[in-house]
Amino acid sequence: MSAVSPRTRLTVVPSHRIAVGRGLSILAALGIVAITLAAMGRSPIELAGLVVRSTVGSRFGIEDLALFMTPLMLTGAAVWVGIRVNLWNIGAEGQLYAGATAATAVGLFTHWPAIVALPAMVVAGALAGAAWIFIPAAARAWLGVSEIVTSLLLNFVASLLVYYLATGPWADRVTGALASTERLHVALPELWGAVHLGFLLALGIVVGLGVGLAKSRFGYETAVCGSNPQAAHYAGIKVAPRILAVLLLSGALAGLAGVFEVAGTVHRLQGGLANNYGYLGIVVALLARGSCFALIPAALLMALILDTGIVLQTTQISSSAVLAITGLLVLAIAAGDEMAAYVRVNRN
Amino acid sequence: MADVTHASNAPPAHLAAGTPPILELVNIAKYFPGVIANENVSLNVFPGEIHALLGENGAGKSTLMNVVTGLYQPDAGEIIIDGYGTTFPAPDAAIAAGIGMVHQHFRLVPRFTVAENLHLGWSETPRRLSGKDIEERASALSKKFGLPITPSAVVSSLSAGEQQRVEILRVLSRGARLLILDEPTAVLSPVEVGELFSALRRFRSEGGAVVIISHKLDEIMALADRVSVLRQGRLVGTHQTCDVTPDSLVTEMIGRPVTLATSYPRQSPAPAGGEAEPLSLKQVTVRDAAGVVRLDDVSLALRPGEVLGIAGVTGNGQPELAEVLTGLKAAESGTVYLNGKAANRADPAMFAHAGVGHVPEDRLKRALMPGLSVAENMALREYDRPPIGGRFSFSMAQARKFAQMLADRAGVKLPGTQVQIRGLSGGNQQRLVLEREIRIASHVLVASYPSRGLDIGAISAMRDMLARARDAGVAVVLMSEDLDEIFALSDRIAVLYAGRLMGVMDRADADRESIGALMSGRNLSEAA
Ligand SMILES: Nc1ncnc2c1ncn2[C@@H]1O[C@H](COP(=O)(O)OP(=O)(O)OP(=O)(O)O)[C@@H](O)[C@H]1O
Ligand SMILES: [Mg+2]
């Protein structure tokens, strides 16, 4: 018989297979990176040591990881709530900007005490994120217009708007920093070094979201709408308002990511503030698959990748190489998931 | 392999004794988490034979055939084609070996024409191809296999029987020598069944082999040369059809004899009349999306504690009637009265809360979420009230308990309430929907073709359930293509033809002839 035995694809892949597949594929990707670095005349072992020391191996490294994780958990959650019901919010980047802008407005132009200003920033940012997706959401819910294209296009609008504000009307006249506003009057309290309250809040939001959707009527009704809209109609569940609600929730989560960025990490509104967190949220959500709680380790992995990239850049490795490494890892994980679905056909 | 052959494993009488089988299964096993779908199944099929595969819902018939066609991989055992052991890593390998299957749920592209569907995945597609070429080729194929089709028709506009012919033609045009049909007659009208069977007989006379899965024993007795019976995943016997009777087959399938009653007498006297009508239609007209009139000026009143049978050839307005009766569709003109109040908006929630249950014709598409768990599917009607939920809450633990209770009542064995409902056998999905709907149907139950896909034991249980609901004062609407079923259960019989209500008569005044005449569109005065 042939040397290669035939394989077949499982429809439901057990999670231990996924774990093994991902582990192997990450190793394979790291191997490719090591070989490439060696070919460039760099010592992969030395670099690996440096990366470990400056990420998980040091206090600053860990603080950085937590700061990266904060927005990633939230944009990941934003994309994840949509995918759960078959909706694709590709616009988390834009909603993040919207949330950041609203929070900045409160932080710059009010002189309220922190205890009032911070909650006001959170509410304003969440509302702004939701408002930024309102038109794509309503068009999807009632007219069936694909939310993918509309939410994506608004990202560019949001990004340019923030550049305009940060260089124009809201530009920093004090220090004259480029494309940036002044420092906000209030900040989220810091808990551990640079790690601020936003990290804990983001963790809490992800956990609350997971528990809330599993235990609420809203979670059940939206699951029905996502799985089979015809059956939802049959059961008397109105599909359009629930599509709207899920997308608004998604926008609000991404908006919160923007709030925590300006109020905790960056302290000002800057051009490029979103730092691709909105797009990386898609990766985080896909890595988490069906489970909301899995967003936390997925965000950690993504943060590690980002942090590694920055460390490598400090050693004169070009930023495009870093992007390539990121892409390679994500590709390897996707391939690993796919390969984990194939089992050898058993012949007796 | 052992060369002991006993009579049932020998080819059917009309074939020569030494004919080699086209397909041999040896000790096939297939397991799903917590379920033995098949175990130790050994079976052979000869060219020139029609072989029936019988068994209760969930006995493993579809799974076994999915193994044969490469959709599933066996966990043990051997598949032998023309004497050679084979494995099919994917369905295309089975097609290449001459095995084709027509699934219970059609797999055509609705928006494509018949000719386009026939040529999807055609291995010898030439570089240049015009619409006319493939239509010509489609006509040629249709002539060759004796299956009449219209190559340029769009599939979504075809009746179930026509779609099925396209499926069969597609399989045959790929050179299938073994044709597998999974419950092919469930959705066909009697005329279409006749056409299908003569096509199958012709295929057999040319040396083709057929495996047919069905719950309709009289059809099997008329068509098959041999029958094999599966029970709980294991083969309990293979027989020449001439050696068995429907009764002996039922006993073998279910373990006890079952006969369907021809009438369901009331346990308590019929309501005196004069009670409020829970639901009625006054001159209701409904059009479909294309603007075609589907229900034409229909007036109808349901009475509590009574079964109203709706007879009619499929496709004469039955789905639309069910939809207006359950609030899924608004009437274009005319009025729907729910408990005496006009309800002219499509508001299924209002109907459900008023105690209107609905077993729709296409249960998988309409009434279930295939990708969600059994627990979530069973909660669909009662998720908004205790114990499962409330205004804001939803308890998965309670939903699971509830689902287990429904499954126990419906006699469905579950590997767990957290498994996806699409993993259940077709018949078990139907049973669960029926159980779920009957619970909320406190005033009206609209049951469209409730016996489709059920085994005879489940049909008998379903009819008992309908009769009990009637005795409890529910107005039951029963749509069925089976006149025996309509006559057995109905108090009144209405006939639909081309969207018009041809007449409503008491069971006592109805006979098959007059109903048959109305079903073909003749008025009784003309028929007389
Ligand atoms: N993909 C699957 N995943 C899990 N279990 C499955 C799957 N497919 C089938 N089963 C289980 O295998 C058993 C046999 O199912 P199968 O569909 O073969 O029954 P069947 O004989 O075709 O019944 P029916 O007459 O109701 O169509 C059932 O208990 C079913 O729940
Ligand atoms: Mg089946």
PDB file of N, CA, C and O in Angstrom, chain B residues 147-178:
ATOM      1  N   LEU B 147     -34.446  10.013 -16.922  1.00  0.00           N
ATOM      2  CA  LEU B 147     -34.953  10.866 -15.848  1.00  0.00           C
ATOM      3  C   LEU B 147     -35.273  12.238 -16.435  1.00  0.00           C
ATOM      4  O   LEU B 147     -34.363  13.024 -16.690  1.00  0.00           O
ATOM      5  N   PRO B 148     -36.540  12.535 -16.681  1.00  0.00           N
ATOM      6  CA  PRO B 148     -36.890  13.803 -17.317  1.00  0.00           C
ATOM      7  C   PRO B 148     -36.573  15.015 -16.432  1.00  0.00           C
ATOM      8  O   PRO B 148     -36.950  15.040 -15.256  1.00  0.00           O
ATOM      9  N   ILE B 149     -35.873  16.004 -16.995  1.00  0.00           N
ATOM     10  CA  ILE B 149     -35.563  17.242 -16.284  1.00  0.00           C
ATOM     11  C   ILE B 149     -35.658  18.409 -17.266  1.00  0.00           C
ATOM     12  O   ILE B 149     -35.688  18.204 -18.467  1.00  0.00           O
ATOM     13  N   THR B 150     -35.684  19.631 -16.740  1.00  0.00           N
ATOM     14  CA  THR B 150     -35.616  20.831 -17.576  1.00  0.00           C
ATOM     15  C   THR B 150     -34.271  21.488 -17.325  1.00  0.00           C
ATOM     16  O   THR B 150     -34.076  22.100 -16.281  1.00  0.00           O
ATOM     17  N   PRO B 151     -33.305  21.358 -18.257  1.00  0.00           N
ATOM     18  CA  PRO B 151     -31.935  21.818 -17.978  1.00  0.00           C
ATOM     19  C   PRO B 151     -31.847  23.289 -17.611  1.00  0.00           C
ATOM     20  O   PRO B 151     -30.999  23.676 -16.806  1.00  0.00           O
ATOM     21  N   SER B 152     -32.717  24.152 -18.180  1.00  0.00           N
ATOM     22  CA  SER B 152     -32.531  25.581 -17.949  1.00  0.00           C
ATOM     23  C   SER B 152     -33.273  26.082 -16.714  1.00  0.00           C
ATOM     24  O   SER B 152     -33.154  27.253 -16.358  1.00  0.00           O
ATOM     25  N   ALA B 153     -34.030  25.201 -16.041  1.00  0.00           N
ATOM     26  CA  ALA B 153     -34.803  25.663 -14.875  1.00  0.00           C
ATOM     27  C   ALA B 153     -33.876  25.936 -13.696  1.00  0.00           C
ATOM     28  O   ALA B 153     -32.872  25.245 -13.511  1.00  0.00           O
ATOM     29  N   VAL B 154     -34.209  26.977 -12.920  1.00  0.00           N
ATOM     30  CA  VAL B 154     -33.444  27.275 -11.715  1.00  0.00           C
ATOM     31  C   VAL B 154     -33.904  26.329 -10.609  1.00  0.00           C
ATOM     32  O   VAL B 154     -35.103  26.121 -10.412  1.00  0.00           O
ATOM     33  N   VAL B 155     -32.933  25.746  -9.888  1.00  0.00           N
ATOM     34  CA  VAL B 155     -33.256  24.676  -8.951  1.00  0.00           C
ATOM     35  C   VAL B 155     -34.252  25.106  -7.876  1.00  0.00           C
ATOM     36  O   VAL B 155     -35.143  24.360  -7.497  1.00  0.00           O
ATOM     37  N   SER B 156     -34.125  26.363  -7.405  1.00  0.00           N
ATOM     38  CA  SER B 156     -35.013  26.771  -6.310  1.00  0.00           C
ATOM     39  C   SER B 156     -36.481  26.777  -6.729  1.00  0.00           C
ATOM     40  O   SER B 156     -37.358  26.790  -5.882  1.00  0.00           O
ATOM     41  N   SER B 157     -36.752  26.768  -8.041  1.00  0.00           N
ATOM     42  CA  SER B 157     -38.146  26.790  -8.465  1.00  0.00           C
ATOM     43  C   SER B 157     -38.708  25.381  -8.641  1.00  0.00           C
ATOM     44  O   SER B 157     -39.863  25.226  -9.020  1.00  0.00           O
ATOM     45  N   LEU B 158     -37.910  24.353  -8.367  1.00  0.00           N
ATOM     46  CA  LEU B 158     -38.373  22.988  -8.621  1.00  0.00           C
ATOM     47  C   LEU B 158     -39.044  22.383  -7.397  1.00  0.00           C
ATOM     48  O   LEU B 158     -38.760  22.762  -6.263  1.00  0.00           O
ATOM     49  N   SER B 159     -39.912  21.402  -7.644  1.00  0.00           N
ATOM     50  CA  SER B 159     -40.512  20.655  -6.536  1.00  0.00           C
ATOM     51  C   SER B 159     -39.471  19.696  -5.977  1.00  0.00           C
ATOM     52  O   SER B 159     -38.437  19.444  -6.598  1.00  0.00           O
ATOM     53  N   ALA B 160     -39.782  19.161  -4.781  1.00  0.00           N
ATOM     54  CA  ALA B 160     -38.844  18.242  -4.139  1.00  0.00           C
ATOM     55  C   ALA B 160     -38.510  17.071  -5.051  1.00  0.00           C
ATOM     56  O   ALA B 160     -37.355  16.666  -5.166  1.00  0.00           O
ATOM     57  N   GLY B 161     -39.536  16.547  -5.729  1.00  0.00           N
ATOM     58  CA  GLY B 161     -39.304  15.396  -6.594  1.00  0.00           C
ATOM     59  C   GLY B 161     -38.378  15.729  -7.747  1.00  0.00           C
ATOM     60  O   GLY B 161     -37.498  14.947  -8.118  1.00  0.00           O
ATOM     61  N   GLU B 162     -38.565  16.917  -8.316  1.00  0.00           N
ATOM     62  CA  GLU B 162     -37.713  17.322  -9.435  1.00  0.00           C
ATOM     63  C   GLU B 162     -36.267  17.514  -8.975  1.00  0.00           C
ATOM     64  O   GLU B 162     -35.320  17.126  -9.656  1.00  0.00           O
ATOM     65  N   GLN B 163     -36.123  18.142  -7.792  1.00  0.00           N
ATOM     66  CA  GLN B 163     -34.768  18.338  -7.270  1.00  0.00           C
ATOM     67  C   GLN B 163     -34.090  16.999  -7.053  1.00  0.00           C
ATOM     68  O   GLN B 163     -32.907  16.827  -7.320  1.00  0.00           O
ATOM     69  N   GLN B 164     -34.872  16.048  -6.570  1.00  0.00           N
ATOM     70  CA  GLN B 164     -34.285  14.751  -6.310  1.00  0.00           C
ATOM     71  C   GLN B 164     -33.822  14.085  -7.601  1.00  0.00           C
ATOM     72  O   GLN B 164     -32.773  13.461  -7.641  1.00  0.00           O
ATOM     73  N   ARG B 165     -34.617  14.256  -8.672  1.00  0.00           N
ATOM     74  CA  ARG B 165     -34.196  13.691  -9.958  1.00  0.00           C
ATOM     75  C   ARG B 165     -32.861  14.282 -10.381  1.00  0.00           C
ATOM     76  O   ARG B 165     -32.010  13.592 -10.922  1.00  0.00           O
ATOM     77  N   VAL B 166     -32.691  15.591 -10.148  1.00  0.00           N
ATOM     78  CA  VAL B 166     -31.417  16.223 -10.501  1.00  0.00           C
ATOM     79  C   VAL B 166     -30.282  15.597  -9.696  1.00  0.00           C
ATOM     80  O   VAL B 166     -29.217  15.277 -10.238  1.00  0.00           O
ATOM     81  N   GLU B 167     -30.516  15.397  -8.398  1.00  0.00           N
ATOM     82  CA  GLU B 167     -29.494  14.772  -7.551  1.00  0.00           C
ATOM     83  C   GLU B 167     -29.117  13.388  -8.073  1.00  0.00           C
ATOM     84  O   GLU B 167     -27.942  13.036  -8.167  1.00  0.00           O
ATOM     85  N   ILE B 168     -30.160  12.612  -8.406  1.00  0.00           N
ATOM     86  CA  ILE B 168     -29.889  11.244  -8.853  1.00  0.00           C
ATOM     87  C   ILE B 168     -29.138  11.267 -10.180  1.00  0.00           C
ATOM     88  O   ILE B 168     -28.154  10.551 -10.374  1.00  0.00           O
ATOM     89  N   LEU B 169     -29.578  12.151 -11.052  1.00  0.00           N
ATOM     90  CA  LEU B 169     -28.936  12.244 -12.356  1.00  0.00           C
ATOM     91  C   LEU B 169     -27.470  12.647 -12.202  1.00  0.00           C
ATOM     92  O   LEU B 169     -26.581  12.167 -12.898  1.00  0.00           O
ATOM     93  N   ARG B 170     -27.231  13.556 -11.258  1.00  0.00           N
ATOM     94  CA  ARG B 170     -25.864  14.003 -11.037  1.00  0.00           C
ATOM     95  C   ARG B 170     -24.987  12.839 -10.601  1.00  0.00           C
ATOM     96  O   ARG B 170     -23.870  12.659 -11.065  1.00  0.00           O
ATOM     97  N   VAL B 171     -25.535  12.024  -9.694  1.00  0.00           N
ATOM     98  CA  VAL B 171     -24.769  10.878  -9.211  1.00  0.00           C
ATOM     99  C   VAL B 171     -24.549   9.883 -10.346  1.00  0.00           C
ATOM    100  O   VAL B 171     -23.435   9.386 -10.561  1.00  0.00           O
ATOM    101  N   LEU B 172     -25.613   9.612 -11.115  1.00  0.00           N
ATOM    102  CA  LEU B 172     -25.484   8.613 -12.178  1.00  0.00           C
ATOM    103  C   LEU B 172     -24.538   9.084 -13.275  1.00  0.00           C
ATOM    104  O   LEU B 172     -23.782   8.289 -13.843  1.00  0.00           O
ATOM    105  N   SER B 173     -24.548  10.388 -13.550  1.00  0.00           N
ATOM    106  CA  SER B 173     -23.711  10.889 -14.644  1.00  0.00           C
ATOM    107  C   SER B 173     -22.233  10.788 -14.304  1.00  0.00           C
ATOM    108  O   SER B 173     -21.383  10.889 -15.168  1.00  0.00           O
ATOM    109  N   ARG B 174     -21.920  10.605 -13.035  1.00  0.00           N
ATOM    110  CA  ARG B 174     -20.510  10.380 -12.660  1.00  0.00           C
ATOM    111  C   ARG B 174     -20.153   8.918 -12.734  1.00  0.00           C
ATOM    112  O   ARG B 174     -19.156   8.496 -12.161  1.00  0.00           O
ATOM    113  N   GLY B 175     -21.012   8.106 -13.335  1.00  0.00           N
ATOM    114  CA  GLY B 175     -20.689   6.698 -13.508  1.00  0.00           C
ATOM    115  C   GLY B 175     -20.940   5.851 -12.285  1.00  0.00           C
ATOM    116  O   GLY B 175     -20.248   4.856 -12.070  1.00  0.00           O
ATOM    117  N   ALA B 176     -21.930   6.227 -11.463  1.00  0.00           N
ATOM    118  CA  ALA B 176     -22.199   5.419 -10.278  1.00  0.00           C
ATOM    119  C   ALA B 176     -22.759   4.061 -10.686  1.00  0.00           C
ATOM    120  O   ALA B 176     -23.610   3.954 -11.557  1.00  0.00           O
ATOM    121  N   ARG B 177     -22.247   3.020 -10.030  1.00  0.00           N
ATOM    122  CA  ARG B 177     -22.789   1.675 -10.239  1.00  0.00           C
ATOM    123  C   ARG B 177     -23.558   1.251  -9.010  1.00  0.00           C
ATOM    124  O   ARG B 177     -24.334   0.323  -9.015  1.00  0.00           O
ATOM    125  N   LEU B 178     -23.272   1.937  -7.886  1.00  0.00           N
ATOM    126  CA  LEU B 178     -24.016   1.683  -6.658  1.00  0.00           C
ATOM    127  C   LEU B 178     -24.630   3.017  -6.232  1.00  0.00           C
ATOM    128  O   LEU B 178     -23.922   3.990  -5.986  1.00  0.00           O
TER     129      LEU B 178
END
